[in-house]
Coordinates of C-alpha atoms in Angstrom, one line a residue:
X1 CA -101.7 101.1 -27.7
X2 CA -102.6 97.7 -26.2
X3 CA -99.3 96.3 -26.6
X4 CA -97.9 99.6 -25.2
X5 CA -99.6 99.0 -22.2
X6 CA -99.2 95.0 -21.9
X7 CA -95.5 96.4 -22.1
X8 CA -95.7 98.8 -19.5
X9 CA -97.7 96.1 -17.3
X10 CA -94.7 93.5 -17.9
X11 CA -92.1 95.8 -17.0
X12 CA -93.6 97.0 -14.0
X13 CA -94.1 93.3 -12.9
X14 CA -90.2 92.6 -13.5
X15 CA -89.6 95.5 -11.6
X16 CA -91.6 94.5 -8.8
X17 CA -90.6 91.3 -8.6
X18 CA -86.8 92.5 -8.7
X19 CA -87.7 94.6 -5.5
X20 CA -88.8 91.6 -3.8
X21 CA -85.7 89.6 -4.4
X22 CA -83.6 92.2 -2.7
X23 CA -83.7 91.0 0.6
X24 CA -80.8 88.9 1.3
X25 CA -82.1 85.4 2.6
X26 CA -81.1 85.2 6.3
X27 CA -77.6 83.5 7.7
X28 CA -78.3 79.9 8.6
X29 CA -78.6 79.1 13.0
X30 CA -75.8 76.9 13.8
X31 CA -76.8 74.1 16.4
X32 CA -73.9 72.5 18.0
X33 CA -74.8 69.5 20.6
X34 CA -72.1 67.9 22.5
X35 CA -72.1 64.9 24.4
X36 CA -69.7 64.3 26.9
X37 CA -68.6 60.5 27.1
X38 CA -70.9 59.1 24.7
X39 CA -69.4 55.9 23.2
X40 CA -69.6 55.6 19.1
X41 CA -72.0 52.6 19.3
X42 CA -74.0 53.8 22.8
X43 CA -76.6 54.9 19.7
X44 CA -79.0 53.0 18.1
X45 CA -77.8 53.8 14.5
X46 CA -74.6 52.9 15.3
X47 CA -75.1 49.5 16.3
X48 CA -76.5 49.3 20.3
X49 CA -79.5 47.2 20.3
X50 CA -79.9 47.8 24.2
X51 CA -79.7 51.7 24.6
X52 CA -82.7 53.2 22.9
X53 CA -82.5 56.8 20.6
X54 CA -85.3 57.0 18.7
X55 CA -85.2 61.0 18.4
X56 CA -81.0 60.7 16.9
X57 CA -82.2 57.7 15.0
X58 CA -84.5 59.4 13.4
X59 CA -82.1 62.5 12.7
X60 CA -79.7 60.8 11.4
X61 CA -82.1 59.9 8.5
X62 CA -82.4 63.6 8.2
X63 CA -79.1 64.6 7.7
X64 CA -75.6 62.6 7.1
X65 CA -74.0 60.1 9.6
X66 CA -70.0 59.5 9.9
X67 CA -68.8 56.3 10.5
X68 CA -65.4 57.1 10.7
X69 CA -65.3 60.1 12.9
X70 CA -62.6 60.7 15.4
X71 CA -62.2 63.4 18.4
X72 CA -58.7 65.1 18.7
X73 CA -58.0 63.4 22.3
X74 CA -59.4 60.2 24.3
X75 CA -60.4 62.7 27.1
X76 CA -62.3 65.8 27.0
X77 CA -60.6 69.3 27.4
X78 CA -58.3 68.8 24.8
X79 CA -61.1 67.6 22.4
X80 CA -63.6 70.9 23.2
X81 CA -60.2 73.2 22.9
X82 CA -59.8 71.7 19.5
X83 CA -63.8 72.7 18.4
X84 CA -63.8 75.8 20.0
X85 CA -59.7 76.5 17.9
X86 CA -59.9 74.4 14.7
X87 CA -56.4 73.2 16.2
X88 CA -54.7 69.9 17.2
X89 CA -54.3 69.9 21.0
X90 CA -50.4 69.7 21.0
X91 CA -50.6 73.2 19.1
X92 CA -52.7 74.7 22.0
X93 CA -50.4 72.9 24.9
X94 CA -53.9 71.6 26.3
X95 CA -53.1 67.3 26.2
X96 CA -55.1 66.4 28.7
X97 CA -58.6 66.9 30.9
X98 CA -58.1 70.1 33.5
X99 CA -56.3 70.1 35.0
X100 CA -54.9 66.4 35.2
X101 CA -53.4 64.0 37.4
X102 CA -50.1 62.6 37.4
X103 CA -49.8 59.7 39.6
X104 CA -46.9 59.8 41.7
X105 CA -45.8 56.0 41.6
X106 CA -45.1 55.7 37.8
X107 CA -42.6 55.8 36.2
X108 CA -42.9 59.1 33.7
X109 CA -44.2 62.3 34.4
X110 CA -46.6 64.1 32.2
X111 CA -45.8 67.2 30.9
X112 CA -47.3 70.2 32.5
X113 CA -49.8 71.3 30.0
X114 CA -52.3 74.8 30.1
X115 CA -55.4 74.5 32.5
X116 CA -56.9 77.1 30.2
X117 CA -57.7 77.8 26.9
X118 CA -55.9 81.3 26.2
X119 CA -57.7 84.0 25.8
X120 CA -55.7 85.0 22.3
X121 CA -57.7 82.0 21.0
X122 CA -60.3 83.3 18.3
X123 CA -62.7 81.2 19.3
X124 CA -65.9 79.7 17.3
X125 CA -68.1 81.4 19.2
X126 CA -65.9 84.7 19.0
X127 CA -65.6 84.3 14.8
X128 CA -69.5 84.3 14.7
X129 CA -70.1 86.9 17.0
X130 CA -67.9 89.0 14.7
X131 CA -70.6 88.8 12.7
X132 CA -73.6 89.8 14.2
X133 CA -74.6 86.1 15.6
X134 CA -76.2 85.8 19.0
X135 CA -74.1 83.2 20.8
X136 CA -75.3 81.1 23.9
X137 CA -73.7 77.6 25.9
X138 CA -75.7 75.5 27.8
X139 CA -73.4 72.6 29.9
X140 CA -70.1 71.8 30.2
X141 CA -67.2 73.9 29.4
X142 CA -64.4 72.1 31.5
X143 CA -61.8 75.3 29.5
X144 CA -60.3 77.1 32.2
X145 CA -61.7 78.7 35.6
X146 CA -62.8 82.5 36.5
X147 CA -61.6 84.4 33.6
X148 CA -61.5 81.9 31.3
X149 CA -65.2 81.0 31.4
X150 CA -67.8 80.7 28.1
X151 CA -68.8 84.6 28.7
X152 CA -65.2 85.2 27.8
X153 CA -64.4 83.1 25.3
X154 CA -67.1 84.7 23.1
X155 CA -70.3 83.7 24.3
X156 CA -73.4 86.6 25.1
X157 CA -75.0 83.8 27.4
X158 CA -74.0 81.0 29.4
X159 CA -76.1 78.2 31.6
X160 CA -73.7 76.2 33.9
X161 CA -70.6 76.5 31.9
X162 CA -67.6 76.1 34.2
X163 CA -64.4 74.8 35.3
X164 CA -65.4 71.6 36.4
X165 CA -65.7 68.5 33.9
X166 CA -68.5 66.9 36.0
X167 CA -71.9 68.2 37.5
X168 CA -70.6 69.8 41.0
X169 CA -74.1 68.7 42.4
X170 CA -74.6 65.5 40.2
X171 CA -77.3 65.5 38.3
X172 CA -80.2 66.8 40.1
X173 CA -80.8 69.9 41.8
X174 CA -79.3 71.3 43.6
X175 CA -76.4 71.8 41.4
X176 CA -73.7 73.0 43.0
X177 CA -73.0 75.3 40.2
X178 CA -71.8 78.6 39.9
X179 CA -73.4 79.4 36.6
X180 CA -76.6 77.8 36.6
X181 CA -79.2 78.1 39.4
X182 CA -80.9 75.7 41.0
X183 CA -84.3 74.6 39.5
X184 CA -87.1 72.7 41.7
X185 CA -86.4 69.9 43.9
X186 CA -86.4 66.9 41.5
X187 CA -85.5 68.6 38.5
X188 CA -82.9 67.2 35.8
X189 CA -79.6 68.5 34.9
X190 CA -80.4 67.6 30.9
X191 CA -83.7 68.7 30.8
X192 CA -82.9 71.9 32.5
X193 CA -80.1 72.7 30.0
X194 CA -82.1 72.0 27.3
X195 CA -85.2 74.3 28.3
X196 CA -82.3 76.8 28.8
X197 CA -81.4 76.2 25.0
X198 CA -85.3 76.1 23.7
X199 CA -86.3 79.2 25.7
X200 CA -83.0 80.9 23.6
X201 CA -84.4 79.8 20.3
X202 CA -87.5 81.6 21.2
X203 CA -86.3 84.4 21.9
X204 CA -83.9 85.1 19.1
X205 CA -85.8 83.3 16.4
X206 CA -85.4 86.6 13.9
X207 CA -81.6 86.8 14.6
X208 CA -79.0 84.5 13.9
X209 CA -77.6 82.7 16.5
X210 CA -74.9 80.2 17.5
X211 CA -76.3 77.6 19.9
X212 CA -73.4 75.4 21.9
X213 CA -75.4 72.7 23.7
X214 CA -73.0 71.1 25.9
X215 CA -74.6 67.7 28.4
X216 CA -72.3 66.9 31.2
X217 CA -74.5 63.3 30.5
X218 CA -73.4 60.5 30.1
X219 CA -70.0 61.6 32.1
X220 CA -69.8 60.0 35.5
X221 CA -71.6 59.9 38.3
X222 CA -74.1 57.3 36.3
X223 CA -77.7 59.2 37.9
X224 CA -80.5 57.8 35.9
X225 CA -83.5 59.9 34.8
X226 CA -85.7 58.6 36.9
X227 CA -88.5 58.5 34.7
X228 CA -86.8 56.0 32.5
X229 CA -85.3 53.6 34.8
X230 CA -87.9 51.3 35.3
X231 CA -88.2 50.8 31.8
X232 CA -84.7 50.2 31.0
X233 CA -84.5 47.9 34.3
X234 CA -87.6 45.8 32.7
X235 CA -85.5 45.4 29.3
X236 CA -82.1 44.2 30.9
X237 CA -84.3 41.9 33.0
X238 CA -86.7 40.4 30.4
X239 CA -85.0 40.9 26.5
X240 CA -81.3 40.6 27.8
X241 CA -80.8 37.7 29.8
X242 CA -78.6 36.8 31.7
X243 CA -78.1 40.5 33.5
X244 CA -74.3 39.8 33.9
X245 CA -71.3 41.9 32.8
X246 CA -68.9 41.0 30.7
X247 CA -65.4 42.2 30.9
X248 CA -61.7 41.5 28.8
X249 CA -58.2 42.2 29.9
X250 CA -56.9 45.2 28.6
X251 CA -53.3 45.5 29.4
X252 CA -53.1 46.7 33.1
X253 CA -57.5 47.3 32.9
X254 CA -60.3 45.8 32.0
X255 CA -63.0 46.7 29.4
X256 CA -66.6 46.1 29.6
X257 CA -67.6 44.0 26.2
X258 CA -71.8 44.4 26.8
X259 CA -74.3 47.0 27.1
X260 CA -77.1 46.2 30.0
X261 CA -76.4 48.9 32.4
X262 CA -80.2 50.2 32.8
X263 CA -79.1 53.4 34.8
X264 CA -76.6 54.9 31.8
X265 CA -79.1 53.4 29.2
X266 CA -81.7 55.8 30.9
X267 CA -79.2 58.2 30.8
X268 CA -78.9 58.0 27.2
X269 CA -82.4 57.7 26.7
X270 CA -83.2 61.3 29.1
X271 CA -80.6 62.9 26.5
X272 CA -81.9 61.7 23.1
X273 CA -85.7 62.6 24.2
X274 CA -84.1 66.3 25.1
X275 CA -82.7 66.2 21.5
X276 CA -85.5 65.7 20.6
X277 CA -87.2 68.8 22.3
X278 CA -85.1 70.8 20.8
X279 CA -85.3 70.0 17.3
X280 CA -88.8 69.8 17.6
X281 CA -88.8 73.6 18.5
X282 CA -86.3 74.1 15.3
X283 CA -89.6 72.8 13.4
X284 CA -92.2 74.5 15.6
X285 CA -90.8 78.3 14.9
X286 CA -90.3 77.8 11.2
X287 CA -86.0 77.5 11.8
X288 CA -85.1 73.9 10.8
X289 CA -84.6 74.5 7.5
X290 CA -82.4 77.6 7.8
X291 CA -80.2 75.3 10.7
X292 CA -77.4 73.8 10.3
X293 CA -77.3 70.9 13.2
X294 CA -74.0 69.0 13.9
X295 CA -73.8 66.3 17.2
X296 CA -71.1 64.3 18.2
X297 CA -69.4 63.7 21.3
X298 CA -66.3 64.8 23.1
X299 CA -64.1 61.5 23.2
X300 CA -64.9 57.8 23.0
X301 CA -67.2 55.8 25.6
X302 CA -66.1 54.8 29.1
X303 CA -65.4 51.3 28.8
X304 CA -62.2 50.8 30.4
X305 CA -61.1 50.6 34.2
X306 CA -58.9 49.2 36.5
X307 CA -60.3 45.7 37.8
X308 CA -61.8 46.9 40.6
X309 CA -63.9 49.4 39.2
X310 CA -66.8 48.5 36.8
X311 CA -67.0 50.9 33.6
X312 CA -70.6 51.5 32.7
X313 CA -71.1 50.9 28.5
X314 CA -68.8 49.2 26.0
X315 CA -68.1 50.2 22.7
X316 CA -67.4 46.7 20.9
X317 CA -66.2 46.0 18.0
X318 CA -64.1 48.5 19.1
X319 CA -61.0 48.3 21.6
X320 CA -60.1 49.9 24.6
X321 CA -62.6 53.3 25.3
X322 CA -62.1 56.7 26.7
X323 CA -58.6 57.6 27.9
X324 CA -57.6 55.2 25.2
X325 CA -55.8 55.9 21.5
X326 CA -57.1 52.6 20.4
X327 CA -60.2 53.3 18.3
X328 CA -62.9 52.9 21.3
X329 CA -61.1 56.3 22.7
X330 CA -61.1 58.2 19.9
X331 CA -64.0 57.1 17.4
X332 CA -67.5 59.2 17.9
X333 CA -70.8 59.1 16.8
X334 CA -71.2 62.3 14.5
X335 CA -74.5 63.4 12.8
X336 CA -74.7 66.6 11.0
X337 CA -77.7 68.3 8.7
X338 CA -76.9 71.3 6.5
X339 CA -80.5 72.0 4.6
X340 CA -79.4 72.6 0.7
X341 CA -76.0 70.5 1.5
X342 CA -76.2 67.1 2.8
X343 CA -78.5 64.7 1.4
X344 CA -81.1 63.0 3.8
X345 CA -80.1 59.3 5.2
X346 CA -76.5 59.8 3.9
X347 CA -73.3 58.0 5.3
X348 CA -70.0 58.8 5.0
X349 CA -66.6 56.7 5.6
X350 CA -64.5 59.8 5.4
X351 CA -62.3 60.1 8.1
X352 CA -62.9 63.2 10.0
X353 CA -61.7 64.8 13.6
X354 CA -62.6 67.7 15.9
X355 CA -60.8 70.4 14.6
X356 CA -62.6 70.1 10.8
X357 CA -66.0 72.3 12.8
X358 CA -64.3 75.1 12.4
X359 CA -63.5 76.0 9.3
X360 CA -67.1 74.1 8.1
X361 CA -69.0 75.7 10.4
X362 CA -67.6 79.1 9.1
X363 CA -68.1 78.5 5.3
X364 CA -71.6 76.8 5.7
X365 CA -72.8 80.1 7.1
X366 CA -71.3 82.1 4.4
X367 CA -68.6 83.9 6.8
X368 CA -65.2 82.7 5.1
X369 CA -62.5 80.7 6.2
X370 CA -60.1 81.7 8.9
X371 CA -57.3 79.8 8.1
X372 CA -54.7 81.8 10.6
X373 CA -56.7 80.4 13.5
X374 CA -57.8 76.9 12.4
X375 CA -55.0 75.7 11.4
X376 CA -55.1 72.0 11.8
X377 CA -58.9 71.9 10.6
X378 CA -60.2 71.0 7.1
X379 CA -63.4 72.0 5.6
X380 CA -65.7 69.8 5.4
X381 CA -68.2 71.2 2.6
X382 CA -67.3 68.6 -0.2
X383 CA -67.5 65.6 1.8
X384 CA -71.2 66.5 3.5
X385 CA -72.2 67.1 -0.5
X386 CA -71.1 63.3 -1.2
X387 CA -67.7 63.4 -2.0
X388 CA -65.5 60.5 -0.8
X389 CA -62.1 62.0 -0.1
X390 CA -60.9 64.5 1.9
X391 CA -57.5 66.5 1.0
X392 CA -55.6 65.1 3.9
X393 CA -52.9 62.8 4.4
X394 CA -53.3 61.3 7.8
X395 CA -55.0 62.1 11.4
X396 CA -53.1 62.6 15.1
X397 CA -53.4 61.9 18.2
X398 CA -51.1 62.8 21.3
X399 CA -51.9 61.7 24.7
X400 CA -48.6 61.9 27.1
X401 CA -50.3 61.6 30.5
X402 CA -51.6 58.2 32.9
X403 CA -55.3 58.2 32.5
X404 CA -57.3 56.6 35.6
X405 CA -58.7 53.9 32.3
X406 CA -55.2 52.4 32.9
X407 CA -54.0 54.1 29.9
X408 CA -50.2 55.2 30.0
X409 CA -49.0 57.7 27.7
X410 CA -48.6 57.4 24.2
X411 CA -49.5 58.9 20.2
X412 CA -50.9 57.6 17.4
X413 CA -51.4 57.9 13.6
X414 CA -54.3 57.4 11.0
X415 CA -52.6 57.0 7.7
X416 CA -55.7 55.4 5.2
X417 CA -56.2 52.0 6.6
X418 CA -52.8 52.1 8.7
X419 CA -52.6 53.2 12.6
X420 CA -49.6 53.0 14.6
X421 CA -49.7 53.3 18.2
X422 CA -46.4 54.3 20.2
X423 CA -46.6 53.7 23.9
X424 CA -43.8 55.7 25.8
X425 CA -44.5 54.1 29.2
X426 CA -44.0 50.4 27.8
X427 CA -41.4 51.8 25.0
X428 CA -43.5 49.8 22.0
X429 CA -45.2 50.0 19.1
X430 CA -48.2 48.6 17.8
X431 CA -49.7 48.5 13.6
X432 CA -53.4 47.9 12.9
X433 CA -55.0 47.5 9.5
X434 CA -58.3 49.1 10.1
X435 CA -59.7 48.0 7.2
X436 CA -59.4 44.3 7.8
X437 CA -59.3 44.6 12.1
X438 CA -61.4 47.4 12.9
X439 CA -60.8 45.8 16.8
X440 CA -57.0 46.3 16.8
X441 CA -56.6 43.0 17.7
X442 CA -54.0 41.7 15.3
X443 CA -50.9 43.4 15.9
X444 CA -48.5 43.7 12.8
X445 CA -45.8 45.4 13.4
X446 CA -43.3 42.9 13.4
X447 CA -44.6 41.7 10.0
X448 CA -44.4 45.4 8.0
X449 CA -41.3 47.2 9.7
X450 CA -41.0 49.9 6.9
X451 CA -44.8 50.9 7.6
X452 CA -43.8 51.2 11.1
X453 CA -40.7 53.3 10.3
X454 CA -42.9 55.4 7.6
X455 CA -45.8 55.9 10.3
X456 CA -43.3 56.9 13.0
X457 CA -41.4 59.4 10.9
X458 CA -44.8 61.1 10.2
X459 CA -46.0 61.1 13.7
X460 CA -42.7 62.6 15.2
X461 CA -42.3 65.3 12.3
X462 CA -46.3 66.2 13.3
X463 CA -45.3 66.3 16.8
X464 CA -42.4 68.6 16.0
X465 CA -44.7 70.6 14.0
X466 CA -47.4 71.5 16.2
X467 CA -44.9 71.8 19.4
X468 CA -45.8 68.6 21.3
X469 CA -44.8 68.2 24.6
X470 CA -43.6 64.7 25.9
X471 CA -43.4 63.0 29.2
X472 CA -40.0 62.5 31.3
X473 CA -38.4 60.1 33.7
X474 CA -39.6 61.0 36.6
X475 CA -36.4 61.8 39.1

């Protein structure tokens, strides 16, 4: 009878505990942070020993940091139509920032690309609203104009997403902006966006949701925080003597080759604390370890200018800088933590590029793949659990317009430790080996003519692929 009874006490206690279990664990938050401008060494873990970022330092020994992480384009539209698509700019006809310029005393003219991203577009925030997410932007959008704005591109919420690339009303309020109103005389563009963001986690804490935090900082105009500046001022003055910039030819520009500029390092400082606030409220409400985190930025740092102008960071070892397909142009700081997935304080080499958030993003979460819409992507899964290789022959870029950085247009190709550059302006072509001139300084395309053949062949059957446009003599 006793062991009848232990029996019947067992069973019910498997039973009970198989009742318990049936409540699915809930889908992961995604956190997406973009910074617009920020240069891949304008952090402290990636080298700057001027700028300060305690808060992404200390992340970035949370989750895994890429050292070889590109964006799609050396300017921004193209780059956040590639996240928000999981394609290669060309593909979407969206090559360069909205809506352009084309200077009227060169000699090409650049070809006459979308000023919005269409609305057949499943976007990133429209695949996880599909399934049941809450989705909210904060900052920049820089995608299109009434009609085309975050709300209709997927998004339930949106705080000062619009059609320009820069703040309207710089960086304090008032903004000038139709989608965000003005705070309190004094008040902060980044901190406002991010209490915007934080008062959103707290109020959708029990549902999933899909957070876009989008800083206009560090795009121009340079407006310090004004709480920082002093400090910042202090350390250019006493622990980086002499205060003087230093600048190299590049081509028709020139790039800034030191980073002492105390009103963009306070500017990088305001947005790291604000990163900070934010994933401290992850921790607070009990959601950082059901988040899945990913920052980067949306093209390389803004080094480069004609002489006349002063660009305010640099970017060294790396040449050239936004507007740019040399790697200063293209190459990004990128941090992402996926709790059960990456492995804290872990670095990867694996080339990656804009359009690979798409499809990871998707299969993190547990939603599937869409491979119909994010075409050019690649998930990234294997490589954030430690693998070292990626299924993926080489990485584009296609920029066919005049950038105010002196940049004319051009393409380029990542092939392993190869990259070609074509410029169509100056009809050349330059070969870098990454591996052994990560600065791009040592041209060798005279010395290898069947790599340049074999690179050039792959970049113009890619360009015919994805429908590239190109730039023509101007009449």
């Amino acid at each position: 009878m006793a062991n009848f009874l232990s029996l019947l006490l067992f069973l019910s206690t498997l039973l009970l505990g198989c009742h318990s279990n049936k409540r699915p664990s809930s889908p992961p938050n995604i956190v997406f942070i973009l910074v617009d401008d920020l240069g891949w060494t304008d952090l402290s873990c990636y080298g700057s020993s001027f700028y300060l970022t305690p808060q992404l330092d200390r992340f970035a020994k949370e989750g895994m940091r890429f050292t070889n992480a590109y964006a799609s384009c050396p300017v921004c539209s193209p780059t956040r139509a590639s996240i928000m698509t999981g394609k290669y700019p060309t593909r979407l006809n969206i090559t360069d920032w909205i809506p352009g310029h084309d200077p009227d005393n060169r000699r090409l003219l650049g070809p006459q690309d979308l000023n919005e991203l269409p609305l057949s577009e499943l976007t990133l925030a429209e695949a996880f609203a599909e399934q049941g997410y809450t989705t909210f932007f904060a900052g920049k959008w820089h995608l299109g104009s009434e009609g085309f704005y975050p709300e209709d591109q997927g998004f339930d919420i949106n705080k000062g997403g619009h059609h320009k690339g820069s703040p309207p009303g710089g960086y304090y309020s008032p903004y000038k902006n139709p989608r965000l109103s003005n705070g309190p005389e004094g008040e902060y563009l980044p901190d406002r966006l991010t209490d915007e963001s934080i008062a959103f986690i707290r109020a959708n804490q029990d549902e999933p949701f899909f957070l876009f935090l989008s800083y206009y900082t560090v795009h121009t105009p340079i407006q310090p925080s004004k709480r920082h500046l002093e400090r910042f001022q202090k350390r250019a003055d006493e622990s980086f003597p002499p205060h003087e910039i230093q600048r190299v030819k590049e081509h028709d520009g020139m790039t800034r080759t030191n980073q002492i500029h105390p009103e963009y390092a306070s500017m990088v400082y305001a947005m790291d604390e604000n990163v900070g606030r934010l994933l401290t409220t992850l921790k607070e409400t009990g959601l950082a370890e059901n988040t899945i985190i990913v920052f980067t930025s949306d093209n390389g740092g803004l080094s480069t200018f004609p002489e006349k102008r002063l660009a305010p960071t640099s970017v060294l070892p790396l040449r050239g800088g936004k507007g740019w397909c040399y790697e200063g142009g293209i190459r990004v700081p990128l941090i992402i933590k996926a709790p059960g997935i990456t492995q804290a304080g872990s670095e990867s080499e694996v080339p990656v590029i804009s359009t690979d958030f798409y499809p990871t993003l998707l299969d993190l979460a547990g939603l599937g793949e869409k491979p119909e819409q994010h075409q050019d992507g690649l998930n990234l899964r294997s490589v954030l659990r430690g693998k070292t290789e990626l299924d993926r022959e080489a990485l584009y870029w296609h920029y066919p317009h005049y950038h105010g950085s002196t940049w004319t247009p051009g393409a380029a190709i990542r092939m392993g430790k190869w990259k070609l550059i074509t410029w169509y302006d100056w009809e050349k072509t330059e070969l870098y080996n990454l591996d052994q001139d990560l600065g791009e300084r040592n041209n060798l395309a005279d010395q290898y003519p069947e790599k340049v053949a074999e690179l050039s062949q792959k970049l113009a059957d890619w360009q015919a692929e994805t429908s590239a446009q190109f730039p023509t003599i101007r009449e």
